[in-house]
Amino acid sequence: MDIVTAIQGLSNDVATLGKDLARVKEFAIIRLFSVNDSDLEHFAQGWSKSFLDADDGLERAEMVAKGFTVDLNKPLVFQVGHLGEAYEEWVHIPIVSKEGPRFFASDILEFFTKTKWWVVPLVWLPFICWLVSVSLQRGLLPPHAALALAGGVLIWTLLEYTLHRFLFHMKTRSYWGNTLHYLLHGCHHKHPLDKLRLVFPPVAAAILSIPVWTTFRLLSTPCVAPALFGGALLGYVMYDCTHYYLHHGKPSSGATQNLKRYHLNHHFKVQSMGFGITSPLWDKVFRTFPEPKAAERSR
């Protein structure tokens, strides 16, 4: 299947030409994200309605927002709050472009919104090693430190699922609710190919990690808590690197190809399911694993 096949059969009927062109646009998007040619048919089954209705959805969003339209040529962050309840519709109509949008008028603020993927392991892996060394210095035996590290990774997978499902996909309608959601996760769904806004900036990750560290300190011992927290951070590093790879890598093995399809289902078919990134484990436990042939896009 190629672009020629996608274009063949374009109608001369003006009434249907728009939908035909939308199918070509849909093909281009599928081509960008698919891991191989067999995926084209798989994703096309579920994307047609979503993308053919995209323009209508945007019009509805503007109507609900009483005529407010986001100007993509201006910094976005302080605009999206004005969409009100239409924000939910707007943020899930993706703009598939490798060029990321401008977030802030301030160059300083703009700088802190962009992070290259390799910054995540560069910043956090040395800190994780230090945390484990603290546990060892406090008397934790190496086998127990390894268990605490593994336990932290497992805890992270549940945190990953919980944060993604209940925080990153919470519905907002207030000005500041929409603004914060867009900064936290909405921007990723709106601009899924933006390489510099896919992983968490270290400052944001550090802030979000504070309650996790506090909980570990309260529920664990002084010896175990650092290694356990280090394991959770290691799980986070794996999450962010895996997430980047699923969007911009070319998986060759069956397992990674399946993981990429599973994540793309979440982005472009059933956004109310498939919240795991590094693993579908908790989606299966909590019954939010998307059906293989899911063909509708849910908000």
Short mmCIF file of C-alpha atoms in Angstrom, two decimals:
data_model
loop_
_atom_site.label_atom_id
_atom_site.label_comp_id
_atom_site.label_asym_id
_atom_site.label_seq_id
_atom_site.Cartn_x
_atom_site.Cartn_y
_atom_site.Cartn_z
CA MET A 1 0.00 0.00 0.00
CA ASP A 2 1.41 3.43 -0.98
CA ILE A 3 0.31 7.01 -1.40
CA VAL A 4 -0.72 6.34 -4.98
CA THR A 5 -3.16 3.71 -3.76
CA ALA A 6 -4.47 6.14 -1.16
CA ILE A 7 -5.09 8.82 -3.79
CA GLN A 8 -6.70 6.52 -6.36
CA GLY A 9 -10.40 6.96 -6.69
CA LEU A 10 -10.62 10.56 -5.56
CA SER A 11 -14.11 11.68 -6.39
CA ASN A 12 -14.95 14.40 -8.90
CA ASP A 13 -18.03 15.11 -6.85
CA VAL A 14 -17.39 18.31 -4.90
CA ALA A 15 -19.68 17.13 -2.12
CA THR A 16 -17.44 14.14 -1.35
CA LEU A 17 -14.06 15.53 -2.36
CA GLY A 18 -13.41 16.85 1.14
CA LYS A 19 -13.81 13.41 2.65
CA ASP A 20 -11.59 11.88 -0.02
CA LEU A 21 -8.85 14.39 0.75
CA ALA A 22 -9.27 13.66 4.44
CA ARG A 23 -8.59 10.00 3.67
CA VAL A 24 -5.32 10.98 2.00
CA LYS A 25 -4.42 13.05 5.05
CA GLU A 26 -5.30 10.06 7.21
CA PHE A 27 -3.02 7.85 5.14
CA ALA A 28 -0.13 10.28 5.61
CA ILE A 29 -0.62 10.25 9.37
CA ILE A 30 -0.81 6.46 9.47
CA ARG A 31 2.38 6.27 7.42
CA LEU A 32 4.24 8.45 9.91
CA PHE A 33 3.32 6.34 12.91
CA SER A 34 3.09 2.77 11.62
CA VAL A 35 5.87 0.30 12.27
CA ASN A 36 5.35 -1.62 9.04
CA ASP A 37 3.02 -1.86 6.06
CA SER A 38 0.70 -4.34 7.74
CA ASP A 39 -0.17 -1.66 10.28
CA LEU A 40 -1.67 0.55 7.60
CA GLU A 41 -4.79 -1.56 7.25
CA HIS A 42 -4.98 -2.11 11.02
CA PHE A 43 -4.99 1.57 11.92
CA ALA A 44 -7.02 2.69 8.91
CA GLN A 45 -9.96 0.66 10.20
CA GLY A 46 -10.19 2.76 13.32
CA TRP A 47 -9.02 6.17 12.22
CA SER A 48 -11.42 6.95 9.40
CA LYS A 49 -14.25 8.31 11.50
CA SER A 50 -11.92 10.19 13.83
CA PHE A 51 -10.07 12.08 11.13
CA LEU A 52 -12.93 12.56 8.71
CA ASP A 53 -14.81 14.21 11.55
CA ALA A 54 -11.82 16.22 12.74
CA ASP A 55 -12.81 19.47 11.03
CA ASP A 56 -16.38 19.15 12.24
CA GLY A 57 -15.08 18.54 15.75
CA LEU A 58 -12.96 21.67 15.59
CA GLU A 59 -15.95 23.70 14.44
CA ARG A 60 -17.99 22.34 17.34
CA ALA A 61 -15.18 23.22 19.72
CA GLU A 62 -15.09 26.79 18.49
CA MET A 63 -18.86 27.09 18.83
CA VAL A 64 -18.82 25.86 22.43
CA ALA A 65 -16.03 28.31 23.18
CA LYS A 66 -18.24 31.17 21.96
CA GLY A 67 -16.17 31.89 18.91
CA PHE A 68 -12.71 31.70 20.50
CA THR A 69 -10.16 30.19 18.15
CA VAL A 70 -6.62 29.21 19.12
CA ASP A 71 -4.09 31.04 16.97
CA LEU A 72 -1.39 28.48 16.20
CA ASN A 73 0.97 31.26 15.13
CA LYS A 74 1.07 32.66 18.67
CA PRO A 75 2.26 31.11 21.96
CA LEU A 76 -0.34 28.51 22.91
CA VAL A 77 -0.23 27.96 26.66
CA PHE A 78 -2.20 31.01 27.75
CA GLN A 79 -4.68 30.61 24.89
CA VAL A 80 -5.98 27.10 25.50
CA GLY A 81 -7.67 27.97 28.78
CA HIS A 82 -10.16 30.15 26.91
CA LEU A 83 -11.57 27.10 25.12
CA GLY A 84 -13.53 26.13 28.23
CA GLU A 85 -15.34 22.81 27.88
CA ALA A 86 -14.36 22.73 24.19
CA TYR A 87 -10.74 22.14 25.22
CA GLU A 88 -11.38 18.39 25.56
CA GLU A 89 -12.44 18.22 21.91
CA TRP A 90 -9.69 20.49 20.65
CA VAL A 91 -6.76 18.85 22.44
CA HIS A 92 -7.58 15.41 21.01
CA ILE A 93 -7.52 16.51 17.39
CA PRO A 94 -3.79 16.04 16.71
CA ILE A 95 -1.58 18.31 14.66
CA VAL A 96 0.85 15.91 13.02
CA SER A 97 3.94 18.00 12.41
CA LYS A 98 7.56 17.56 13.43
CA GLU A 99 7.73 21.28 14.11
CA GLY A 100 6.69 21.93 17.69
CA PRO A 101 4.57 24.97 18.58
CA ARG A 102 5.63 27.98 20.60
CA PHE A 103 4.42 27.69 24.20
CA PHE A 104 5.44 31.00 25.79
CA ALA A 105 6.37 34.49 24.62
CA SER A 106 9.24 34.43 27.12
CA ASP A 107 12.39 32.79 25.75
CA ILE A 108 13.36 31.67 29.26
CA LEU A 109 10.06 29.89 29.91
CA GLU A 110 10.13 28.45 26.40
CA PHE A 111 13.60 26.99 27.04
CA PHE A 112 12.39 25.06 30.08
CA THR A 113 9.57 23.40 28.11
CA LYS A 114 11.98 21.61 25.79
CA THR A 115 13.97 18.51 26.75
CA LYS A 116 15.97 16.09 24.62
CA TRP A 117 15.34 12.45 25.48
CA TRP A 118 18.92 11.70 26.56
CA VAL A 119 18.74 14.35 29.29
CA VAL A 120 16.47 12.04 31.31
CA PRO A 121 18.99 9.19 31.83
CA LEU A 122 21.87 11.68 32.04
CA VAL A 123 20.26 13.49 34.98
CA TRP A 124 18.55 10.66 36.83
CA LEU A 125 20.78 7.58 36.53
CA PRO A 126 23.64 9.05 38.63
CA PHE A 127 21.09 10.15 41.23
CA ILE A 128 19.63 6.63 41.31
CA CYS A 129 23.09 5.17 41.89
CA TRP A 130 23.61 7.63 44.75
CA LEU A 131 20.29 6.63 46.34
CA VAL A 132 21.25 2.96 46.26
CA SER A 133 24.64 3.79 47.78
CA VAL A 134 22.86 5.64 50.62
CA SER A 135 20.82 2.53 51.40
CA LEU A 136 23.98 0.41 51.40
CA GLN A 137 25.79 2.86 53.67
CA ARG A 138 22.87 2.70 56.09
CA GLY A 139 23.28 -1.05 56.40
CA LEU A 140 21.00 -2.52 53.75
CA LEU A 141 22.51 -5.72 52.34
CA PRO A 142 23.15 -5.78 48.57
CA PRO A 143 20.54 -8.53 47.88
CA HIS A 144 17.96 -6.54 49.83
CA ALA A 145 18.94 -3.36 48.00
CA ALA A 146 18.39 -5.18 44.70
CA LEU A 147 14.95 -6.31 45.88
CA ALA A 148 14.08 -2.76 46.96
CA LEU A 149 15.21 -1.46 43.57
CA ALA A 150 13.07 -4.03 41.75
CA GLY A 151 10.15 -3.26 44.04
CA GLY A 152 10.47 0.41 43.22
CA VAL A 153 10.33 -0.36 39.50
CA LEU A 154 7.15 -2.39 40.02
CA ILE A 155 5.61 0.40 42.08
CA TRP A 156 6.46 2.83 39.30
CA THR A 157 4.50 0.79 36.74
CA LEU A 158 1.39 1.24 38.90
CA LEU A 159 2.17 4.94 39.37
CA GLU A 160 2.65 5.29 35.62
CA TYR A 161 -0.78 3.80 34.98
CA THR A 162 -2.49 5.77 37.76
CA LEU A 163 -0.99 9.13 36.81
CA HIS A 164 -1.71 8.63 33.12
CA ARG A 165 -5.28 7.52 33.63
CA PHE A 166 -6.48 9.80 36.42
CA LEU A 167 -4.25 12.89 36.22
CA PHE A 168 -3.07 13.17 32.64
CA HIS A 169 -6.53 12.33 31.27
CA MET A 170 -8.67 14.20 33.75
CA LYS A 171 -11.36 16.32 32.12
CA THR A 172 -11.00 20.06 32.63
CA ARG A 173 -12.98 23.10 31.57
CA SER A 174 -11.73 26.00 33.71
CA TYR A 175 -9.12 28.39 32.36
CA TRP A 176 -6.32 27.26 34.67
CA GLY A 177 -7.40 23.62 34.57
CA ASN A 178 -7.10 23.58 30.78
CA THR A 179 -3.82 25.48 30.90
CA LEU A 180 -2.19 23.14 33.41
CA HIS A 181 -3.51 20.04 31.65
CA TYR A 182 -2.10 21.25 28.35
CA LEU A 183 1.31 21.77 29.93
CA LEU A 184 1.22 18.42 31.71
CA HIS A 185 -0.03 16.10 28.98
CA GLY A 186 -2.45 17.74 26.58
CA CYS A 187 0.36 19.17 24.48
CA HIS A 188 1.59 15.65 23.80
CA HIS A 189 -1.77 14.52 22.42
CA LYS A 190 -2.14 17.71 20.41
CA HIS A 191 1.41 17.54 18.99
CA PRO A 192 2.42 13.83 19.13
CA LEU A 193 5.49 14.29 16.90
CA ASP A 194 7.07 17.08 18.95
CA LYS A 195 10.37 15.46 19.95
CA LEU A 196 11.35 18.14 22.45
CA ARG A 197 8.15 17.95 24.49
CA LEU A 198 7.77 14.22 24.84
CA VAL A 199 9.88 13.47 27.92
CA PHE A 200 9.46 15.31 31.22
CA PRO A 201 11.78 18.24 31.92
CA PRO A 202 13.91 17.36 34.99
CA VAL A 203 12.46 20.22 37.05
CA ALA A 204 8.88 19.04 36.45
CA ALA A 205 9.84 15.43 37.17
CA ALA A 206 11.54 16.47 40.41
CA ILE A 207 8.43 18.32 41.58
CA LEU A 208 6.17 15.36 40.80
CA SER A 209 8.56 13.01 42.61
CA ILE A 210 8.36 14.85 45.95
CA PRO A 211 5.12 13.18 47.15
CA VAL A 212 6.48 9.78 46.06
CA TRP A 213 9.64 10.24 48.14
CA THR A 214 7.61 11.50 51.09
CA THR A 215 5.36 8.44 50.94
CA PHE A 216 8.32 6.04 50.80
CA ARG A 217 9.91 7.76 53.81
CA LEU A 218 6.70 7.45 55.81
CA LEU A 219 5.93 3.83 54.89
CA SER A 220 9.45 2.39 54.75
CA THR A 221 12.62 2.33 56.82
CA PRO A 222 15.55 4.77 56.51
CA CYS A 223 17.61 1.94 55.00
CA VAL A 224 15.08 0.79 52.42
CA ALA A 225 13.48 4.09 51.39
CA PRO A 226 16.36 5.45 49.25
CA ALA A 227 16.77 2.23 47.24
CA LEU A 228 13.00 1.89 46.85
CA PHE A 229 12.77 5.47 45.61
CA GLY A 230 15.72 4.82 43.32
CA GLY A 231 13.81 1.90 41.82
CA ALA A 232 10.78 4.09 41.20
CA LEU A 233 13.01 6.65 39.50
CA LEU A 234 14.60 3.89 37.42
CA GLY A 235 11.11 2.85 36.35
CA TYR A 236 10.42 6.46 35.40
CA VAL A 237 13.59 6.65 33.29
CA MET A 238 12.57 3.45 31.51
CA TYR A 239 9.10 4.93 30.98
CA ASP A 240 10.27 8.19 29.42
CA CYS A 241 12.86 6.51 27.18
CA THR A 242 10.38 3.84 26.11
CA HIS A 243 7.73 6.47 25.40
CA TYR A 244 10.14 8.40 23.20
CA TYR A 245 11.13 5.24 21.35
CA LEU A 246 7.51 4.27 20.72
CA HIS A 247 6.93 7.59 18.97
CA HIS A 248 10.19 8.02 17.10
CA GLY A 249 11.88 4.61 16.96
CA LYS A 250 11.48 1.81 14.44
CA PRO A 251 10.86 -1.38 16.43
CA SER A 252 12.12 -4.56 14.79
CA SER A 253 11.07 -7.23 17.28
CA GLY A 254 7.55 -8.52 17.73
CA ALA A 255 7.35 -7.40 21.35
CA THR A 256 8.33 -3.78 20.69
CA GLN A 257 6.16 -3.61 17.58
CA ASN A 258 3.18 -4.78 19.62
CA LEU A 259 3.98 -2.23 22.33
CA LYS A 260 4.07 0.53 19.73
CA ARG A 261 0.73 -0.55 18.24
CA TYR A 262 -0.73 -0.68 21.74
CA HIS A 263 0.40 2.88 22.47
CA LEU A 264 -0.78 4.22 19.11
CA ASN A 265 -4.18 2.70 19.83
CA HIS A 266 -4.28 5.00 22.85
CA HIS A 267 -3.35 8.07 20.83
CA PHE A 268 -5.53 7.59 17.78
CA LYS A 269 -8.28 5.09 18.48
CA VAL A 270 -9.40 4.58 22.06
CA GLN A 271 -7.99 7.32 24.23
CA SER A 272 -9.96 6.17 27.26
CA MET A 273 -7.96 2.92 27.35
CA GLY A 274 -4.35 1.75 27.06
CA PHE A 275 -2.76 3.89 29.78
CA GLY A 276 0.38 1.81 30.31
CA ILE A 277 3.51 2.82 28.42
CA THR A 278 6.25 0.42 29.46
CA SER A 279 3.82 -2.45 29.92
CA PRO A 280 0.12 -3.24 29.46
CA LEU A 281 0.12 -5.07 32.83
CA TRP A 282 -2.16 -2.72 34.76
CA ASP A 283 -4.44 -2.15 31.79
CA LYS A 284 -5.14 -5.87 31.88
CA VAL A 285 -5.59 -5.89 35.65
CA PHE A 286 -8.03 -2.95 35.61
CA ARG A 287 -9.69 -3.93 32.32
CA THR A 288 -8.62 -0.90 30.32
CA PHE A 289 -6.69 -2.91 27.75
CA PRO A 290 -8.11 -1.97 24.32
CA GLU A 291 -9.67 -4.66 22.19
CA PRO A 292 -7.43 -5.63 19.24
CA LYS A 293 -10.02 -4.45 16.73
CA ALA A 294 -11.15 -1.37 18.60
CA ALA A 295 -12.33 1.00 15.92
CA GLU A 296 -13.70 3.96 17.76
CA ARG A 297 -11.97 6.93 19.27
CA SER A 298 -13.24 7.63 22.75
CA ARG A 299 -12.79 10.76 24.77
#
